[in-house]
PDB file of C-alpha atoms in Angstrom:
ATOM      1  CA  UNK I   1       0.000   0.000   0.000  1.00 43.00           C
ATOM      2  CA  UNK I   2       1.519   3.314  -1.062  1.00 45.00           C
ATOM      3  CA  UNK I   3       1.632   6.452   1.081  1.00 43.00           C
ATOM      4  CA  UNK I   4      -1.005   8.011  -1.165  1.00 44.00           C
ATOM      5  CA  UNK I   5      -3.329   5.035  -0.731  1.00 53.00           C
ATOM      6  CA  UNK I   6      -2.823   4.956   3.034  1.00 62.00           C
ATOM      7  CA  UNK I   7      -4.007   8.566   3.318  1.00 86.00           C
ATOM      8  CA  UNK I   8      -7.410   7.677   1.832  1.00 95.00           C
ATOM      9  CA  UNK I   9      -9.948   7.000   4.598  1.00 97.00           C
ATOM     10  CA  UNK I  10     -10.870   3.379   5.131  1.00 97.00           C
ATOM     11  CA  UNK I  11     -13.816   1.547   6.646  1.00 98.00           C
ATOM     12  CA  UNK I  12     -12.864  -1.477   8.718  1.00 98.00           C
ATOM     13  CA  UNK I  13     -15.626  -4.046   9.173  1.00 98.00           C
ATOM     14  CA  UNK I  14     -15.142  -6.230  12.245  1.00 98.00           C
ATOM     15  CA  UNK I  15     -17.297  -9.256  12.973  1.00 98.00           C
ATOM     16  CA  UNK I  16     -17.848 -10.216  16.593  1.00 98.00           C
ATOM     17  CA  UNK I  17     -16.263 -13.355  17.996  1.00 98.00           C
ATOM     18  CA  UNK I  18     -17.966 -16.723  18.197  1.00 98.00           C
ATOM     19  CA  UNK I  19     -21.167 -17.273  20.183  1.00 98.00           C
ATOM     20  CA  UNK I  20     -23.081 -20.469  20.885  1.00 97.00           C
ATOM     21  CA  UNK I  21     -25.399 -19.877  17.938  1.00 97.00           C
ATOM     22  CA  UNK I  22     -22.766 -18.715  15.466  1.00 96.00           C
ATOM     23  CA  UNK I  23     -20.850 -21.887  16.285  1.00 95.00           C
ATOM     24  CA  UNK I  24     -23.757 -24.116  15.259  1.00 94.00           C
ATOM     25  CA  UNK I  25     -25.105 -21.954  12.421  1.00 95.00           C
ATOM     26  CA  UNK I  26     -28.251 -20.548  14.020  1.00 98.00           C
ATOM     27  CA  UNK I  27     -29.472 -17.185  12.784  1.00 98.00           C
ATOM     28  CA  UNK I  28     -28.852 -14.723  15.619  1.00 98.00           C
ATOM     29  CA  UNK I  29     -30.434 -11.316  15.311  1.00 98.00           C
ATOM     30  CA  UNK I  30     -31.994  -9.758  18.402  1.00 97.00           C
ATOM     31  CA  UNK I  31     -31.109 -12.663  20.726  1.00 98.00           C
ATOM     32  CA  UNK I  32     -28.436 -11.117  22.930  1.00 98.00           C
ATOM     33  CA  UNK I  33     -25.891 -13.891  23.357  1.00 98.00           C
ATOM     34  CA  UNK I  34     -22.460 -13.367  24.958  1.00 98.00           C
ATOM     35  CA  UNK I  35     -19.187 -14.325  23.357  1.00 98.00           C
ATOM     36  CA  UNK I  36     -17.893 -17.793  24.080  1.00 98.00           C
ATOM     37  CA  UNK I  37     -14.452 -18.090  25.640  1.00 98.00           C
ATOM     38  CA  UNK I  38     -13.157 -19.164  22.231  1.00 97.00           C
ATOM     39  CA  UNK I  39     -14.856 -16.100  20.738  1.00 97.00           C
ATOM     40  CA  UNK I  40     -13.018 -13.822  23.136  1.00 98.00           C
ATOM     41  CA  UNK I  41      -9.727 -15.481  22.196  1.00 97.00           C
ATOM     42  CA  UNK I  42     -10.475 -14.966  18.497  1.00 97.00           C
ATOM     43  CA  UNK I  43     -10.987 -11.241  19.005  1.00 98.00           C
ATOM     44  CA  UNK I  44      -8.004 -10.832  21.312  1.00 98.00           C
ATOM     45  CA  UNK I  45      -5.808 -12.539  18.705  1.00 97.00           C
ATOM     46  CA  UNK I  46      -7.115 -10.253  15.966  1.00 97.00           C
ATOM     47  CA  UNK I  47      -6.669  -7.165  18.108  1.00 97.00           C
ATOM     48  CA  UNK I  48      -3.126  -8.085  19.112  1.00 96.00           C
ATOM     49  CA  UNK I  49      -2.047  -8.449  15.502  1.00 94.00           C
ATOM     50  CA  UNK I  50      -4.094  -5.795  13.733  1.00 95.00           C
ATOM     51  CA  UNK I  51      -5.026  -2.993  16.167  1.00 97.00           C
ATOM     52  CA  UNK I  52      -2.581  -0.504  17.648  1.00 95.00           C
ATOM     53  CA  UNK I  53       0.149   1.992  16.750  1.00 93.00           C
ATOM     54  CA  UNK I  54       1.831   1.020  13.492  1.00 90.00           C
ATOM     55  CA  UNK I  55      -0.672  -1.739  12.800  1.00 93.00           C
ATOM     56  CA  UNK I  56      -3.537  -2.104  10.319  1.00 93.00           C
ATOM     57  CA  UNK I  57      -6.006  -0.187  12.479  1.00 96.00           C
ATOM     58  CA  UNK I  58      -4.265   2.716  14.186  1.00 96.00           C
ATOM     59  CA  UNK I  59      -6.472   4.186  16.912  1.00 96.00           C
ATOM     60  CA  UNK I  60      -4.950   7.631  16.298  1.00 96.00           C
ATOM     61  CA  UNK I  61      -6.298   7.519  12.715  1.00 96.00           C
ATOM     62  CA  UNK I  62      -9.829   6.472  13.698  1.00 98.00           C
ATOM     63  CA  UNK I  63     -12.479   9.116  13.143  1.00 98.00           C
ATOM     64  CA  UNK I  64     -15.413   7.095  14.461  1.00 98.00           C
ATOM     65  CA  UNK I  65     -16.485   3.648  15.625  1.00 98.00           C
ATOM     66  CA  UNK I  66     -20.061   2.434  15.091  1.00 98.00           C
ATOM     67  CA  UNK I  67     -21.035  -0.591  17.179  1.00 98.00           C
ATOM     68  CA  UNK I  68     -24.127  -2.775  17.048  1.00 98.00           C
ATOM     69  CA  UNK I  69     -26.099  -2.620  20.306  1.00 98.00           C
ATOM     70  CA  UNK I  70     -25.820  -6.392  20.909  1.00 98.00           C
ATOM     71  CA  UNK I  71     -23.484  -7.396  23.726  1.00 98.00           C
ATOM     72  CA  UNK I  72     -21.443  -9.680  21.471  1.00 98.00           C
ATOM     73  CA  UNK I  73     -20.489  -6.657  19.377  1.00 98.00           C
ATOM     74  CA  UNK I  74     -19.950  -4.372  22.369  1.00 98.00           C
ATOM     75  CA  UNK I  75     -17.602  -6.925  23.954  1.00 98.00           C
ATOM     76  CA  UNK I  76     -15.757  -7.350  20.663  1.00 98.00           C
ATOM     77  CA  UNK I  77     -15.066  -3.619  20.465  1.00 98.00           C
ATOM     78  CA  UNK I  78     -13.586  -3.573  23.969  1.00 98.00           C
ATOM     79  CA  UNK I  79     -11.442  -6.644  23.300  1.00 98.00           C
ATOM     80  CA  UNK I  80     -10.170  -5.323  19.962  1.00 98.00           C
ATOM     81  CA  UNK I  81      -9.047  -1.951  21.290  1.00 98.00           C
ATOM     82  CA  UNK I  82      -8.161  -2.874  24.866  1.00 97.00           C
ATOM     83  CA  UNK I  83      -8.873  -0.787  27.942  1.00 96.00           C
ATOM     84  CA  UNK I  84      -6.779   2.228  26.932  1.00 96.00           C
ATOM     85  CA  UNK I  85      -7.954   2.335  23.337  1.00 96.00           C
ATOM     86  CA  UNK I  86     -11.586   1.920  24.352  1.00 97.00           C
ATOM     87  CA  UNK I  87     -11.307   4.673  26.956  1.00 97.00           C
ATOM     88  CA  UNK I  88      -9.530   7.111  24.640  1.00 97.00           C
ATOM     89  CA  UNK I  89     -11.956   6.643  21.756  1.00 98.00           C
ATOM     90  CA  UNK I  90     -15.002   6.834  24.010  1.00 97.00           C
ATOM     91  CA  UNK I  91     -13.852   9.910  25.930  1.00 98.00           C
ATOM     92  CA  UNK I  92     -13.128  11.726  22.658  1.00 97.00           C
ATOM     93  CA  UNK I  93     -16.689  11.162  21.465  1.00 97.00           C
ATOM     94  CA  UNK I  94     -15.682   8.815  18.645  1.00 98.00           C
ATOM     95  CA  UNK I  95     -17.830   5.827  19.644  1.00 98.00           C
ATOM     96  CA  UNK I  96     -21.533   5.337  18.901  1.00 98.00           C
ATOM     97  CA  UNK I  97     -23.886   2.444  19.553  1.00 98.00           C
ATOM     98  CA  UNK I  98     -25.792   2.331  16.259  1.00 98.00           C
ATOM     99  CA  UNK I  99     -28.996   0.466  15.416  1.00 98.00           C
ATOM    100  CA  UNK I 100     -28.271   0.911  11.717  1.00 98.00           C
ATOM    101  CA  UNK I 101     -25.495  -1.687  12.003  1.00 98.00           C
ATOM    102  CA  UNK I 102     -27.462  -4.155  14.146  1.00 98.00           C
ATOM    103  CA  UNK I 103     -27.842  -7.633  12.674  1.00 98.00           C
ATOM    104  CA  UNK I 104     -30.529  -8.358  10.064  1.00 98.00           C
ATOM    105  CA  UNK I 105     -33.926  -8.693  11.753  1.00 98.00           C
ATOM    106  CA  UNK I 106     -34.661 -12.394  11.224  1.00 98.00           C
ATOM    107  CA  UNK I 107     -38.199 -12.343  12.627  1.00 98.00           C
ATOM    108  CA  UNK I 108     -39.731 -15.832  12.436  1.00 98.00           C
ATOM    109  CA  UNK I 109     -36.340 -17.296  11.562  1.00 98.00           C
ATOM    110  CA  UNK I 110     -34.530 -16.257  14.740  1.00 98.00           C
ATOM    111  CA  UNK I 111     -32.613 -19.195  16.172  1.00 98.00           C
ATOM    112  CA  UNK I 112     -33.160 -21.414  13.115  1.00 98.00           C
ATOM    113  CA  UNK I 113     -30.649 -22.823  10.645  1.00 98.00           C
ATOM    114  CA  UNK I 114     -30.889 -22.433   6.873  1.00 97.00           C
ATOM    115  CA  UNK I 115     -32.358 -25.910   6.255  1.00 97.00           C
ATOM    116  CA  UNK I 116     -34.960 -25.332   8.964  1.00 98.00           C
ATOM    117  CA  UNK I 117     -35.934 -21.976   7.459  1.00 98.00           C
ATOM    118  CA  UNK I 118     -36.345 -23.476   4.006  1.00 97.00           C
ATOM    119  CA  UNK I 119     -38.449 -26.339   5.383  1.00 97.00           C
ATOM    120  CA  UNK I 120     -40.649 -23.873   7.288  1.00 97.00           C
ATOM    121  CA  UNK I 121     -41.210 -21.750   4.194  1.00 97.00           C
ATOM    122  CA  UNK I 122     -42.058 -24.818   2.095  1.00 96.00           C
ATOM    123  CA  UNK I 123     -44.614 -25.807   4.726  1.00 96.00           C
ATOM    124  CA  UNK I 124     -46.142 -22.341   4.404  1.00 97.00           C
ATOM    125  CA  UNK I 125     -46.437 -22.722   0.638  1.00 96.00           C
ATOM    126  CA  UNK I 126     -43.481 -20.535  -0.264  1.00 97.00           C
ATOM    127  CA  UNK I 127     -40.490 -21.150  -2.520  1.00 96.00           C
ATOM    128  CA  UNK I 128     -42.036 -23.934  -4.561  1.00 90.00           C
ATOM    129  CA  UNK I 129     -39.852 -23.170  -7.588  1.00 91.00           C
ATOM    130  CA  UNK I 130     -36.603 -21.989  -5.987  1.00 95.00           C
ATOM    131  CA  UNK I 131     -35.039 -22.162  -2.514  1.00 95.00           C
ATOM    132  CA  UNK I 132     -35.183 -19.296  -0.051  1.00 97.00           C
ATOM    133  CA  UNK I 133     -32.444 -16.700  -0.383  1.00 97.00           C
ATOM    134  CA  UNK I 134     -32.257 -14.051   2.339  1.00 98.00           C
ATOM    135  CA  UNK I 135     -30.690 -11.537  -0.064  1.00 98.00           C
ATOM    136  CA  UNK I 136     -33.769 -11.717  -2.266  1.00 97.00           C
ATOM    137  CA  UNK I 137     -36.597 -12.907  -0.008  1.00 98.00           C
ATOM    138  CA  UNK I 138     -35.818 -11.356   3.368  1.00 98.00           C
ATOM    139  CA  UNK I 139     -37.375 -12.760   6.545  1.00 98.00           C
ATOM    140  CA  UNK I 140     -41.008 -13.334   7.462  1.00 98.00           C
ATOM    141  CA  UNK I 141     -41.876 -11.281  10.526  1.00 98.00           C
ATOM    142  CA  UNK I 142     -38.502  -9.570  10.206  1.00 98.00           C
ATOM    143  CA  UNK I 143     -36.733  -7.327   7.744  1.00 98.00           C
ATOM    144  CA  UNK I 144     -36.945  -7.394   3.986  1.00 98.00           C
ATOM    145  CA  UNK I 145     -33.834  -6.983   1.875  1.00 98.00           C
ATOM    146  CA  UNK I 146     -35.027  -3.493   0.949  1.00 98.00           C
ATOM    147  CA  UNK I 147     -35.427  -2.452   4.591  1.00 98.00           C
ATOM    148  CA  UNK I 148     -31.899  -3.609   5.365  1.00 98.00           C
ATOM    149  CA  UNK I 149     -30.599  -1.849   2.275  1.00 98.00           C
ATOM    150  CA  UNK I 150     -32.306   1.400   3.282  1.00 98.00           C
ATOM    151  CA  UNK I 151     -30.812   1.511   6.771  1.00 98.00           C
ATOM    152  CA  UNK I 152     -27.353   0.652   5.517  1.00 98.00           C
ATOM    153  CA  UNK I 153     -27.585   3.360   2.868  1.00 98.00           C
ATOM    154  CA  UNK I 154     -28.381   5.813   5.665  1.00 98.00           C
ATOM    155  CA  UNK I 155     -25.299   4.683   7.569  1.00 98.00           C
ATOM    156  CA  UNK I 156     -23.121   4.969   4.466  1.00 98.00           C
ATOM    157  CA  UNK I 157     -24.367   8.531   4.020  1.00 98.00           C
ATOM    158  CA  UNK I 158     -23.296   9.269   7.598  1.00 98.00           C
ATOM    159  CA  UNK I 159     -19.863   7.727   6.972  1.00 98.00           C
ATOM    160  CA  UNK I 160     -19.458   9.792   3.810  1.00 98.00           C
ATOM    161  CA  UNK I 161     -20.155  12.880   5.913  1.00 98.00           C
ATOM    162  CA  UNK I 162     -17.214  11.965   8.151  1.00 98.00           C
ATOM    163  CA  UNK I 163     -14.820  11.042   5.346  1.00 98.00           C
ATOM    164  CA  UNK I 164     -15.674  13.426   2.514  1.00 97.00           C
ATOM    165  CA  UNK I 165     -13.552  16.330   3.895  1.00 97.00           C
ATOM    166  CA  UNK I 166     -10.604  13.979   4.546  1.00 97.00           C
ATOM    167  CA  UNK I 167      -9.988  12.162   1.272  1.00 96.00           C
ATOM    168  CA  UNK I 168      -6.297  13.073   1.309  1.00 95.00           C
ATOM    169  CA  UNK I 169      -5.678  12.465   5.003  1.00 93.00           C
ATOM    170  CA  UNK I 170      -6.471  15.976   6.224  1.00 94.00           C
ATOM    171  CA  UNK I 171      -7.436  14.542   9.636  1.00 95.00           C
ATOM    172  CA  UNK I 172      -8.181  11.119  11.162  1.00 95.00           C
ATOM    173  CA  UNK I 173     -11.202   9.680   9.361  1.00 97.00           C
ATOM    174  CA  UNK I 174     -10.952   5.894   9.371  1.00 98.00           C
ATOM    175  CA  UNK I 175     -14.264   4.327  10.429  1.00 98.00           C
ATOM    176  CA  UNK I 176     -14.659   1.021  12.246  1.00 98.00           C
ATOM    177  CA  UNK I 177     -17.905  -0.982  12.206  1.00 98.00           C
ATOM    178  CA  UNK I 178     -18.222  -3.697  14.855  1.00 98.00           C
ATOM    179  CA  UNK I 179     -21.177  -5.887  14.049  1.00 98.00           C
ATOM    180  CA  UNK I 180     -22.403  -9.207  12.640  1.00 98.00           C
ATOM    181  CA  UNK I 181     -21.872 -11.600   9.754  1.00 97.00           C
ATOM    182  CA  UNK I 182     -24.951 -10.957   7.629  1.00 97.00           C
ATOM    183  CA  UNK I 183     -25.189  -7.220   8.151  1.00 98.00           C
ATOM    184  CA  UNK I 184     -21.496  -6.640   7.389  1.00 98.00           C
ATOM    185  CA  UNK I 185     -21.742  -8.598   4.164  1.00 98.00           C
ATOM    186  CA  UNK I 186     -24.886  -6.623   3.313  1.00 98.00           C
ATOM    187  CA  UNK I 187     -23.010  -3.421   4.129  1.00 98.00           C
ATOM    188  CA  UNK I 188     -20.236  -4.442   1.732  1.00 98.00           C
ATOM    189  CA  UNK I 189     -22.746  -4.903  -1.084  1.00 98.00           C
ATOM    190  CA  UNK I 190     -24.279  -1.504  -0.496  1.00 98.00           C
ATOM    191  CA  UNK I 191     -20.847   0.144  -0.086  1.00 98.00           C
ATOM    192  CA  UNK I 192     -20.000  -1.130  -3.565  1.00 98.00           C
ATOM    193  CA  UNK I 193     -23.436   0.047  -4.809  1.00 98.00           C
ATOM    194  CA  UNK I 194     -24.606  -3.494  -5.550  1.00 98.00           C
ATOM    195  CA  UNK I 195     -28.272  -4.430  -5.023  1.00 98.00           C
ATOM    196  CA  UNK I 196     -28.886  -6.793  -2.135  1.00 97.00           C
ATOM    197  CA  UNK I 197     -29.684  -9.708  -4.444  1.00 97.00           C
ATOM    198  CA  UNK I 198     -26.463  -9.232  -6.460  1.00 97.00           C
ATOM    199  CA  UNK I 199     -24.686 -12.576  -6.631  1.00 95.00           C
ATOM    200  CA  UNK I 200     -21.541 -11.734  -4.690  1.00 95.00           C
ATOM    201  CA  UNK I 201     -20.459 -14.497  -2.325  1.00 94.00           C
ATOM    202  CA  UNK I 202     -18.497 -13.427   0.751  1.00 95.00           C
ATOM    203  CA  UNK I 203     -17.094 -15.271   3.742  1.00 95.00           C
ATOM    204  CA  UNK I 204     -16.370 -13.593   7.078  1.00 96.00           C
ATOM    205  CA  UNK I 205     -15.556 -15.817  10.046  1.00 95.00           C
ATOM    206  CA  UNK I 206     -16.078 -14.699  13.656  1.00 97.00           C
ATOM    207  CA  UNK I 207     -13.382 -12.290  14.781  1.00 97.00           C
ATOM    208  CA  UNK I 208     -12.447 -11.302  11.217  1.00 96.00           C
ATOM    209  CA  UNK I 209     -11.726  -7.802   9.899  1.00 97.00           C
ATOM    210  CA  UNK I 210     -12.309  -6.607   6.340  1.00 97.00           C
ATOM    211  CA  UNK I 211     -11.253  -3.358   4.670  1.00 97.00           C
ATOM    212  CA  UNK I 212     -13.212  -1.027   2.404  1.00 98.00           C
ATOM    213  CA  UNK I 213     -12.089   2.286   0.963  1.00 97.00           C
ATOM    214  CA  UNK I 214     -12.183   4.424  -2.187  1.00 97.00           C
ATOM    215  CA  UNK I 215     -10.275   4.441  -5.458  1.00 96.00           C
ATOM    216  CA  UNK I 216      -8.322   7.555  -6.447  1.00 94.00           C
ATOM    217  CA  UNK I 217      -9.436   9.457  -3.321  1.00 95.00           C
ATOM    218  CA  UNK I 218     -12.908   9.660  -4.878  1.00 96.00           C
ATOM    219  CA  UNK I 219     -15.859   9.330  -2.508  1.00 97.00           C
ATOM    220  CA  UNK I 220     -18.038   8.311  -5.463  1.00 97.00           C
ATOM    221  CA  UNK I 221     -15.717   5.431  -6.367  1.00 97.00           C
ATOM    222  CA  UNK I 222     -15.964   2.949  -3.464  1.00 97.00           C
ATOM    223  CA  UNK I 223     -13.711  -0.099  -3.406  1.00 97.00           C
ATOM    224  CA  UNK I 224     -12.875  -3.224  -1.448  1.00 96.00           C
ATOM    225  CA  UNK I 225      -9.358  -4.335  -0.543  1.00 92.00           C
ATOM    226  CA  UNK I 226      -9.001  -7.893  -1.838  1.00 88.00           C
ATOM    227  CA  UNK I 227      -5.514  -8.167  -0.441  1.00 82.00           C
ATOM    228  CA  UNK I 228      -2.943  -5.976   1.228  1.00 73.00           C
ATOM    229  CA  UNK I 229       0.473  -6.021   2.836  1.00 73.00           C
ATOM    230  CA  UNK I 230       0.371  -5.431   6.573  1.00 67.00           C
ATOM    231  CA  UNK I 231       2.514  -2.686   8.069  1.00 63.00           C
ATOM    232  CA  UNK I 232       5.580  -3.642  10.067  1.00 66.00           C
ATOM    233  CA  UNK I 233       4.743  -3.839  13.768  1.00 59.00           C
ATOM    234  CA  UNK I 234       6.392  -1.342  16.051  1.00 56.00           C
ATOM    235  CA  UNK I 235       7.736  -2.409  19.420  1.00 51.00           C
TER     236      UNK I 235
END
């Protein structure tokens, strides 16, 4: 990554660590599960390697952190940044708990697995010609793909407001989103201006961090990092 590229604001998307339901593949929206011990270790390992001075996410370059209200995301934020980083960001007014980055509202499908959801929908007379796809069909009793798209577009507009004046590194403007698997993949689609049902497969394991930014310092030309060299760690 060149010096010019590094001055362009970035959006880091951080998925919370493992919970009991993410471990066994159950859809977890509003159910407020804690991190498992293994989930805490995942996040601590990520934070140790990627968060801190001279690392991928430098707290001094962060303009704002948006965190889902669920405890698994709140805990992940604290573990990623540590006590000092959490305190410094919070006291400087750079941390918000944000409903717009809460997990997809699964409604009737909360706590179910994909096969169970598809069987339930078949029983209700749905999807007779093609299997259920959340990106197209949304969730009964929960959010549609359009509703999720609308709230993420509103969040992206807010992020653009933070980053637009800082496209050449005029001041710290990196944004960190700490949230959930489905909503972060949905956010990535909308960041790239793809419709929710665009066929764009993504994988994001618990505790993972992804990177989004802009090409040529242009706020109207969003991009995704598909690979990058990590900075040398400082002692």
